[in-house]
Short mmCIF file of C-alpha atoms in Angstrom, two decimals:
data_model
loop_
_atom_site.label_atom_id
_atom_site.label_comp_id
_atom_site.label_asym_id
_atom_site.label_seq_id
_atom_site.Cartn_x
_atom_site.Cartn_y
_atom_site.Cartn_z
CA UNK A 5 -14.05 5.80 -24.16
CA UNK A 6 -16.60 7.57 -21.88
CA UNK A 7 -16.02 6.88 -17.98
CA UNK A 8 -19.48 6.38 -17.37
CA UNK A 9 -18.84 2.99 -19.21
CA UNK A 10 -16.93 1.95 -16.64
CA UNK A 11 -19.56 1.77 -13.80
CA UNK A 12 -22.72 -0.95 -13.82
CA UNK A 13 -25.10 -0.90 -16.27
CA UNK A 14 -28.34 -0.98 -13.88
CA UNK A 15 -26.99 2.25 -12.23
CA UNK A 16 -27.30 3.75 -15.93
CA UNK A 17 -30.68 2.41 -15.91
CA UNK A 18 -31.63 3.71 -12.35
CA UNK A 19 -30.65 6.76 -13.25
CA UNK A 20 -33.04 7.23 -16.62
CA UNK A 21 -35.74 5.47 -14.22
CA UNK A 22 -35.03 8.43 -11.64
CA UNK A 23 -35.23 11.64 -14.67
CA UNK A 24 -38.24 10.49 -16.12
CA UNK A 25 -40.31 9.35 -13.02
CA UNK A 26 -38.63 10.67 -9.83
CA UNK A 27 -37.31 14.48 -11.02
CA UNK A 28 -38.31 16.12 -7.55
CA UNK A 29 -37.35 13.74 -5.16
CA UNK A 30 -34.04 14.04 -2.79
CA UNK A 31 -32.41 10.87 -2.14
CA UNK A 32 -29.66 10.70 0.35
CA UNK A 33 -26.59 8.06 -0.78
CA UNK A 34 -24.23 7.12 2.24
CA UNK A 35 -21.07 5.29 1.59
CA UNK A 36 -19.22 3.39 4.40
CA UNK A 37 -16.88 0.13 4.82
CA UNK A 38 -16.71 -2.67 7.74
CA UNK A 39 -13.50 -2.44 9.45
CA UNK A 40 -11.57 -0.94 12.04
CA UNK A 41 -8.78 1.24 12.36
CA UNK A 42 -8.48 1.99 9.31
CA UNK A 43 -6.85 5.22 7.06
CA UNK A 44 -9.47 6.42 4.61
CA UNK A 45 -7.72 7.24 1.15
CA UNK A 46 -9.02 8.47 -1.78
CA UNK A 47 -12.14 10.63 -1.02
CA UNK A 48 -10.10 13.28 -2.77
CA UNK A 49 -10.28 11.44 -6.17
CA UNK A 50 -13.83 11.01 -5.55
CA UNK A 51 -14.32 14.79 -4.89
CA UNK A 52 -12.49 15.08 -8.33
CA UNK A 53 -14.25 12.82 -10.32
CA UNK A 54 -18.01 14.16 -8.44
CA UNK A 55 -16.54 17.72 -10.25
CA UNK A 56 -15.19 17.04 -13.59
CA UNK A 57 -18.56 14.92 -14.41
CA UNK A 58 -21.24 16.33 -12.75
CA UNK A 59 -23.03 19.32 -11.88
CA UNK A 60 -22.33 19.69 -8.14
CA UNK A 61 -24.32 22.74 -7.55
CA UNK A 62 -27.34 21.01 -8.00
CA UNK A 63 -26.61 18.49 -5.24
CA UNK A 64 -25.11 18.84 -1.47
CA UNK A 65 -21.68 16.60 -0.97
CA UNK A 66 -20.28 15.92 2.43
CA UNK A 67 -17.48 13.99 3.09
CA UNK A 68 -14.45 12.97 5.72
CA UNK A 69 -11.17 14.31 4.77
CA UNK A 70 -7.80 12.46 3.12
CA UNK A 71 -6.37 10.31 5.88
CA UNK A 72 -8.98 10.39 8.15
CA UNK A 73 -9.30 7.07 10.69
CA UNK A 74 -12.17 5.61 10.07
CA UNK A 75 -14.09 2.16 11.79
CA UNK A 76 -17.11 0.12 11.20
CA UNK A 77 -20.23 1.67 9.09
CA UNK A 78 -18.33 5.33 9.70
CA UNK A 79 -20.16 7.66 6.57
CA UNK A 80 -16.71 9.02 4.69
CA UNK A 81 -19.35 9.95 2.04
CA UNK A 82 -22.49 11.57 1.65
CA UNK A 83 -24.60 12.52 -1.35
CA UNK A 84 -28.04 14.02 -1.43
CA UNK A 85 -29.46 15.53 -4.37
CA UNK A 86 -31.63 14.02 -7.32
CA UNK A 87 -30.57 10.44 -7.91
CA UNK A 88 -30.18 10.93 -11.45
CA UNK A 89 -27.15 13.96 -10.69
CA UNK A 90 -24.47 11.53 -9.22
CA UNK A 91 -26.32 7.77 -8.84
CA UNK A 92 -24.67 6.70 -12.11
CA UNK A 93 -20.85 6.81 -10.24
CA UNK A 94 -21.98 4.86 -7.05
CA UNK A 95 -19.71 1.76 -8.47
CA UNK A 96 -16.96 3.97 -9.20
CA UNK A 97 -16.85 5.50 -6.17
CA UNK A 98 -16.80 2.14 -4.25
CA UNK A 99 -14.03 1.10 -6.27
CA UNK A 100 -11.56 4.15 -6.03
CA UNK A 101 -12.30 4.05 -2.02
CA UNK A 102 -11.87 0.29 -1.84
CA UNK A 103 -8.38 -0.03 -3.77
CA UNK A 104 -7.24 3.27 -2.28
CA UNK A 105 -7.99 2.73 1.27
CA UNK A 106 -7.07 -0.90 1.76
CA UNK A 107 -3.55 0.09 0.26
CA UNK A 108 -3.00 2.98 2.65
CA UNK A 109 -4.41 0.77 5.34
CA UNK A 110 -1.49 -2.27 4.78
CA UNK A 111 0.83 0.89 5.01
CA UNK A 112 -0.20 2.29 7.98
CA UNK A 113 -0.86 -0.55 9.85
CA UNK A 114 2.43 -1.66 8.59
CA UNK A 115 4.01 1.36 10.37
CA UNK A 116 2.60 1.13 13.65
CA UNK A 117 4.24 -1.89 13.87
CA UNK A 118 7.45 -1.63 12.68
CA UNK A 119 8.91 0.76 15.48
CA UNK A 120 10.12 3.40 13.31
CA UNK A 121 12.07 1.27 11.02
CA UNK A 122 12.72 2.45 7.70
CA UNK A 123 9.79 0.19 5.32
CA UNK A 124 10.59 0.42 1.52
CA UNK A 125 7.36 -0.64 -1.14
CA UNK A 126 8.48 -3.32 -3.29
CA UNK A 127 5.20 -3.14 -4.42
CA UNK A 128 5.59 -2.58 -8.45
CA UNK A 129 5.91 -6.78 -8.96
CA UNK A 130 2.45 -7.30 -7.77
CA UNK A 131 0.06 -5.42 -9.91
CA UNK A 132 -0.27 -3.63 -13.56
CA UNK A 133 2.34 -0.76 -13.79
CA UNK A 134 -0.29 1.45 -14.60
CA UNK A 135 -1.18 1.40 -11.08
CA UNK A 136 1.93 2.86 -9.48
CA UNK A 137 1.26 6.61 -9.43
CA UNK A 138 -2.04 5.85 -7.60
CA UNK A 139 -0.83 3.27 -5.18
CA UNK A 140 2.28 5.05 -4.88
CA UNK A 141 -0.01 8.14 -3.40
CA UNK A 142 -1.59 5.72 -0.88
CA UNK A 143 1.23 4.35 0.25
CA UNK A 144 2.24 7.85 1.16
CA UNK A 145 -1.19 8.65 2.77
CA UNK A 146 -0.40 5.36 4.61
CA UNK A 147 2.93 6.16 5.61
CA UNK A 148 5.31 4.81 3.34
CA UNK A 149 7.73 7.42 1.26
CA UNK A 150 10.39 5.16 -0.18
CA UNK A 151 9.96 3.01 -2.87
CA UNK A 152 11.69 0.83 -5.39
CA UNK A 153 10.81 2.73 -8.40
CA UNK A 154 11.89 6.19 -9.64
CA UNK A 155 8.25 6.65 -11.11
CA UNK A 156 6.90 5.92 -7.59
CA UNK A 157 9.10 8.03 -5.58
CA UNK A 158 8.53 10.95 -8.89
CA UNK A 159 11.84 10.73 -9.48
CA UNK A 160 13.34 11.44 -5.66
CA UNK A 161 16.60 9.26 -5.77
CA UNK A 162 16.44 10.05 -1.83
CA UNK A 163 13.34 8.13 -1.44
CA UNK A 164 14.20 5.52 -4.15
CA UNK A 165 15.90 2.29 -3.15
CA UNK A 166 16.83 -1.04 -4.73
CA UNK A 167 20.24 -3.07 -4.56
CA UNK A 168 20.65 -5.57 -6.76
CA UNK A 169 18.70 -8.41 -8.11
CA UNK A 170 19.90 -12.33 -7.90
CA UNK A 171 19.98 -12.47 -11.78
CA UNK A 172 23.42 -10.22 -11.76
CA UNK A 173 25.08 -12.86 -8.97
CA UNK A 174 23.89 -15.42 -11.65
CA UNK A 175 25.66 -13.29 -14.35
CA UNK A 176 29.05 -13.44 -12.36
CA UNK A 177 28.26 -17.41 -12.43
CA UNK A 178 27.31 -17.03 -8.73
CA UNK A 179 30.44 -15.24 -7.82
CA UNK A 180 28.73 -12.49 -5.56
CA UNK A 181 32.34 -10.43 -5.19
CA UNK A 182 32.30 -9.74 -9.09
CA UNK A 183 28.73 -8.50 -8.82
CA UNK A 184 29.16 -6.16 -6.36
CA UNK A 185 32.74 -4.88 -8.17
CA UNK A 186 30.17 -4.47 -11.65
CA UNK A 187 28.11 -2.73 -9.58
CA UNK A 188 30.62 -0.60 -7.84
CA UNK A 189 32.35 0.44 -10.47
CA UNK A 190 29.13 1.49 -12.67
CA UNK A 191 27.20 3.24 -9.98
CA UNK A 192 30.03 4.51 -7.82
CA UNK A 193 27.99 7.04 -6.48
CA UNK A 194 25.14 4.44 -5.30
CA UNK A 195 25.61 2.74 -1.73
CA UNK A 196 26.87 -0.65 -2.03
CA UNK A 197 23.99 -3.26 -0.94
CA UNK A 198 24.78 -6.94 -1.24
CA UNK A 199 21.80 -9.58 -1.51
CA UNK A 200 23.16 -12.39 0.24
CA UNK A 201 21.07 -15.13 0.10
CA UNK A 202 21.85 -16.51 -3.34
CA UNK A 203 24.06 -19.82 -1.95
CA UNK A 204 21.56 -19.95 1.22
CA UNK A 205 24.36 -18.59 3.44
CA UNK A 206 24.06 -15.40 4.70
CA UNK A 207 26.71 -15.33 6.95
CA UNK A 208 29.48 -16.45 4.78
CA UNK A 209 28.42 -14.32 1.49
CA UNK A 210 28.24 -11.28 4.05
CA UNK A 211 31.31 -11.62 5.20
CA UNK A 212 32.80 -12.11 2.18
CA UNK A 213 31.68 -8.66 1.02
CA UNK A 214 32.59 -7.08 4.36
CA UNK A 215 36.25 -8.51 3.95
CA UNK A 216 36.61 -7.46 0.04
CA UNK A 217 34.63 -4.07 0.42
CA UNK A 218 35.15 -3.01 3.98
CA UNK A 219 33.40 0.05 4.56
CA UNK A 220 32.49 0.88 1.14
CA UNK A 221 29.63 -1.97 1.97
CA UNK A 222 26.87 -0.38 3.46
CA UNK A 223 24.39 -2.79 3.66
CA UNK A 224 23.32 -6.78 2.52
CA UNK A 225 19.79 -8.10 1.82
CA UNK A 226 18.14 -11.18 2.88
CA UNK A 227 15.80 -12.60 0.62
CA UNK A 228 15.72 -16.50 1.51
CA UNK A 229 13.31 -18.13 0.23
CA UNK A 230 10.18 -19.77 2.53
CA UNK A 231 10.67 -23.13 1.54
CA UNK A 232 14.55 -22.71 2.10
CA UNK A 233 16.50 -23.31 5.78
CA UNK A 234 19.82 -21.25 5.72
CA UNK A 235 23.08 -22.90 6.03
CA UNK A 236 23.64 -21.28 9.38
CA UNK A 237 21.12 -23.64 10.60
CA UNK A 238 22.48 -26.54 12.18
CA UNK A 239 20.15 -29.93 11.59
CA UNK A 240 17.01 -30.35 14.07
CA UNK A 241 16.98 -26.28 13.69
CA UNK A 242 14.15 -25.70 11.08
CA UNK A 243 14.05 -22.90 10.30
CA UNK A 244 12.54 -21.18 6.80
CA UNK A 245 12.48 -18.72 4.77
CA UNK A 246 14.25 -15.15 6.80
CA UNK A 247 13.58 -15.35 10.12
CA UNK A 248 14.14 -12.95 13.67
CA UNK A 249 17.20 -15.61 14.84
CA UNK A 250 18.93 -16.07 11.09
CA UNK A 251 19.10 -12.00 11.41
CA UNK A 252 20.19 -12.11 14.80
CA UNK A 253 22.77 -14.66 13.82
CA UNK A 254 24.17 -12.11 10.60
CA UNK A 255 24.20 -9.05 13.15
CA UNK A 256 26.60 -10.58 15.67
CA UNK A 257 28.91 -12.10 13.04
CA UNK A 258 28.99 -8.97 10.83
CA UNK A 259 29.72 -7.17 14.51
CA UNK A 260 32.43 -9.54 15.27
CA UNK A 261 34.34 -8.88 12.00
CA UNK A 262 34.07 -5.32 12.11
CA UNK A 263 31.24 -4.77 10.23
CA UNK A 264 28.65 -2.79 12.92
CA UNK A 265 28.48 -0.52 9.78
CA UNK A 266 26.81 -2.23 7.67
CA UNK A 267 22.85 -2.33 7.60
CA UNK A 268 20.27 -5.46 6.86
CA UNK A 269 17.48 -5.03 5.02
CA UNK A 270 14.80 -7.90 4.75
CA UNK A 271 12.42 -8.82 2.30
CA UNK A 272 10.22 -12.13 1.06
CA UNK A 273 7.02 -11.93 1.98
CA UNK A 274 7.15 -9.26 5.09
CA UNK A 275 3.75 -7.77 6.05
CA UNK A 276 2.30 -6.90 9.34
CA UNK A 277 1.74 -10.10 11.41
CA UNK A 278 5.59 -10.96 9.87
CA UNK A 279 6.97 -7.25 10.21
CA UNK A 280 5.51 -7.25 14.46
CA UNK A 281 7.00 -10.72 14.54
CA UNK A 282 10.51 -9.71 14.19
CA UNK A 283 9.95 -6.25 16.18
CA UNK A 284 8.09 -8.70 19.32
CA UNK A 285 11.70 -10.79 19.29
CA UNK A 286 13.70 -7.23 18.58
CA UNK A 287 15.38 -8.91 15.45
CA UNK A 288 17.46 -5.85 14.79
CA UNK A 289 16.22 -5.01 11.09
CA UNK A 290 17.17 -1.61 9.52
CA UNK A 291 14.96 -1.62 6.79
CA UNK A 292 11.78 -3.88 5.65
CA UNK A 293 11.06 -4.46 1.78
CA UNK A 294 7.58 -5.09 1.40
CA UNK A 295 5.64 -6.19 -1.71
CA UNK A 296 2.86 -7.81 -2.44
CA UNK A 297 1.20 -7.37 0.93
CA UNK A 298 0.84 -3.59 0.67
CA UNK A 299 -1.91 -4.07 -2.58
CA UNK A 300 -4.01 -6.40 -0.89
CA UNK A 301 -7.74 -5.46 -1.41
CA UNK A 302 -9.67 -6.21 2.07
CA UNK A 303 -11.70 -2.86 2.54
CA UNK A 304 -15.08 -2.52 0.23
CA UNK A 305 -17.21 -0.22 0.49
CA UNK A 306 -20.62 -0.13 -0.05
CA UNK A 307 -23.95 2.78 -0.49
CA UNK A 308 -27.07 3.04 0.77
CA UNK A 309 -29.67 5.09 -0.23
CA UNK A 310 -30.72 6.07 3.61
CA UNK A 311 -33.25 9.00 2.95
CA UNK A 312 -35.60 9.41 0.60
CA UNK A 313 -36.90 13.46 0.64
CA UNK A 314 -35.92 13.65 4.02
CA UNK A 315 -38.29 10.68 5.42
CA UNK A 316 -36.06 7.37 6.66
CA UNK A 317 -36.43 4.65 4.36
CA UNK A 318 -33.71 2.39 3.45
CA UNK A 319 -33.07 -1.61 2.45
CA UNK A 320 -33.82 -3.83 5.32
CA UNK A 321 -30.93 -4.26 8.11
CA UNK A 322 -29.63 -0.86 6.63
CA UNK A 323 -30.53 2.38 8.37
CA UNK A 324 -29.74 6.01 7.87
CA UNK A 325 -25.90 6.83 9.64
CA UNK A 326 -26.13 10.06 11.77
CA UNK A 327 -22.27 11.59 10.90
CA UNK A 328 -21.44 14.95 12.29
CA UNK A 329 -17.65 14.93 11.10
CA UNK A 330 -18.83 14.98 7.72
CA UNK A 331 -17.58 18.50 5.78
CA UNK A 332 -19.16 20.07 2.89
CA UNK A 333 -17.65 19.96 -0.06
CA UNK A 334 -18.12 23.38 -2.51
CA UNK A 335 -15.81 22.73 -5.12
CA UNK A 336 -12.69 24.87 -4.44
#
């Protein structure tokens, strides 16, 4: 499989169109995206790809570092050199810088938000598992170090976290004190996390396991589901899915019972606008499990050919992007 199958056939063709007829000329390709506030990620796969398949010497490339905060029509890339040299991974290029950057993005908007709470990527569920190392690396650019898989985290048990799922209640026919004993006793050196939502009663499975466990429990989950209203709810008090007052609720009666110990993690469907809800009504969280919402794809990026041997020409309503910040990139 060659790589340069992977991008758009009529770039192919532009390019053969640009050796045969256009061997002198100096085009100047700008890449940019349309948002705000944003955390630019993988320019430094780009840079890497720009080396290993072209010849970069015979072209200039300028770009905005890793990380950089980037808004509307900012250049984070700049290439200018015969079209023919580097045209052919336009499509490419867009597509690492798209993926890349909107996943760092969900992290690090996610973190301004969540007042220094600890935020753990659930994120392996939502896409191909080929993916992780890559998103993994965004997620870090964003922010985010812990995560639910070893491969993720490469292999750091200290930034790899994960309870239990609600198939091994449903092993121990629902009973969630035999669960937590399996678990216990086969991973004695693991901290003892409880999810707690499997008979849509938080309060009562929780303090179950504080009773049997006692210290030894260091934390429960909440995972209710959105179209579920916890038993702690009385009627008229509608209230779905995990919510800032059903973990208000589970801190004061895990305080009263002497468990101030013990920690509460959330998950089910937590992303910014959720994750600022509960900080705005100071829900007190310890830890946020996020999923699907980190690999949402909502930055694209787009090139235009802005300069054409040095003279200003570009596609209507485009125009050439002055951009100062820009480094140049030799190759190191």
């Amino acid at each position: 499989m060659d790589l340069k199958d992977k991008t758009s056939i009529y770039f192919h063709k532009t390019a053969k169109i640009a050796e045969i007829y256009k061997t002198k000329d100096i085009v100047t390709l700008q890449f940019f995206q349309r948002h705000n506030n944003v955390k630019l990620c993988g320019i430094n796969e780009v840079l890497q790809l720009l080396k290993d398949n072209t010849d970069i010497s015979k072209y200039t490339i300028r770009y905005l570092p890793e990380g950089s905060i980037i808004n509307n029509r900012d250049v984070v890339l700049e290439l200018e050199g015969p079209y023919y040299e580097f045209g052919i991974w336009e499509g490419i290029i867009d597509g690492i810088l798209a993926r890349q950057t909107s996943i760092a993005t969900n992290a690090y908007r996610i973190v301004q938000v969540a007042n220094g709470k600890n935020i753990v990527s659930m994120a392996d569920r939502a896409d191909h598992y080929q993916n992780q190392h890559s998103d993994a690396y965004a997620l870090e650019v964003g922010g985010i170090k812990n995560h639910s898989t070893l491969f993720s985290s490469n292999y750091d048990l200290s930034r790899t976290y994960g309870s239990m799922p609600h198939a091994l209640i449903q092993m121990f026919d629902g009973d969630i004190i035999k669960a937590c004993k399996a678990y216990h006793e086969t991973f004695p050196n693991d901290k003892l996390y409880a999810v707690v939502d499997f008979h849509n009663d938080v309060i009562a499975d929780s303090l179950l396991c504080l009773k049997e466990f006692g210290k030894t429990l260091q934390g429960v989950r909440i995972d209710t589901s959105k179209s579920m209203i916890d038993k702690m709810f009385k009627e008229g008090e509608a209230e779905f899915g995990v919510t800032p007052l059903q973990v208000k609720n589970l801190r004061e009666a895990l305080d009263k019972n002497g468990g101030k110990h013990v920690k509460i993690v959330v998950s089910s469907g937590f992303d910014e606008v959720k994750i600022k809800q509960f900080e705005d009504e100071k829900a007190p969280v310890d830890t946020y499990g996020v999923g699907a919402a980190l690999l949402r794809i909502r930055i694209h990026f787009s090139a235009d050919a802005t300069k054409l041997n040095g003279k200003l020409i570009a596609k209507a309503g485009r125009h050439y992007l002055n951009s100062p910040d820009l480094l140049e990139y030799k190759g190191e």
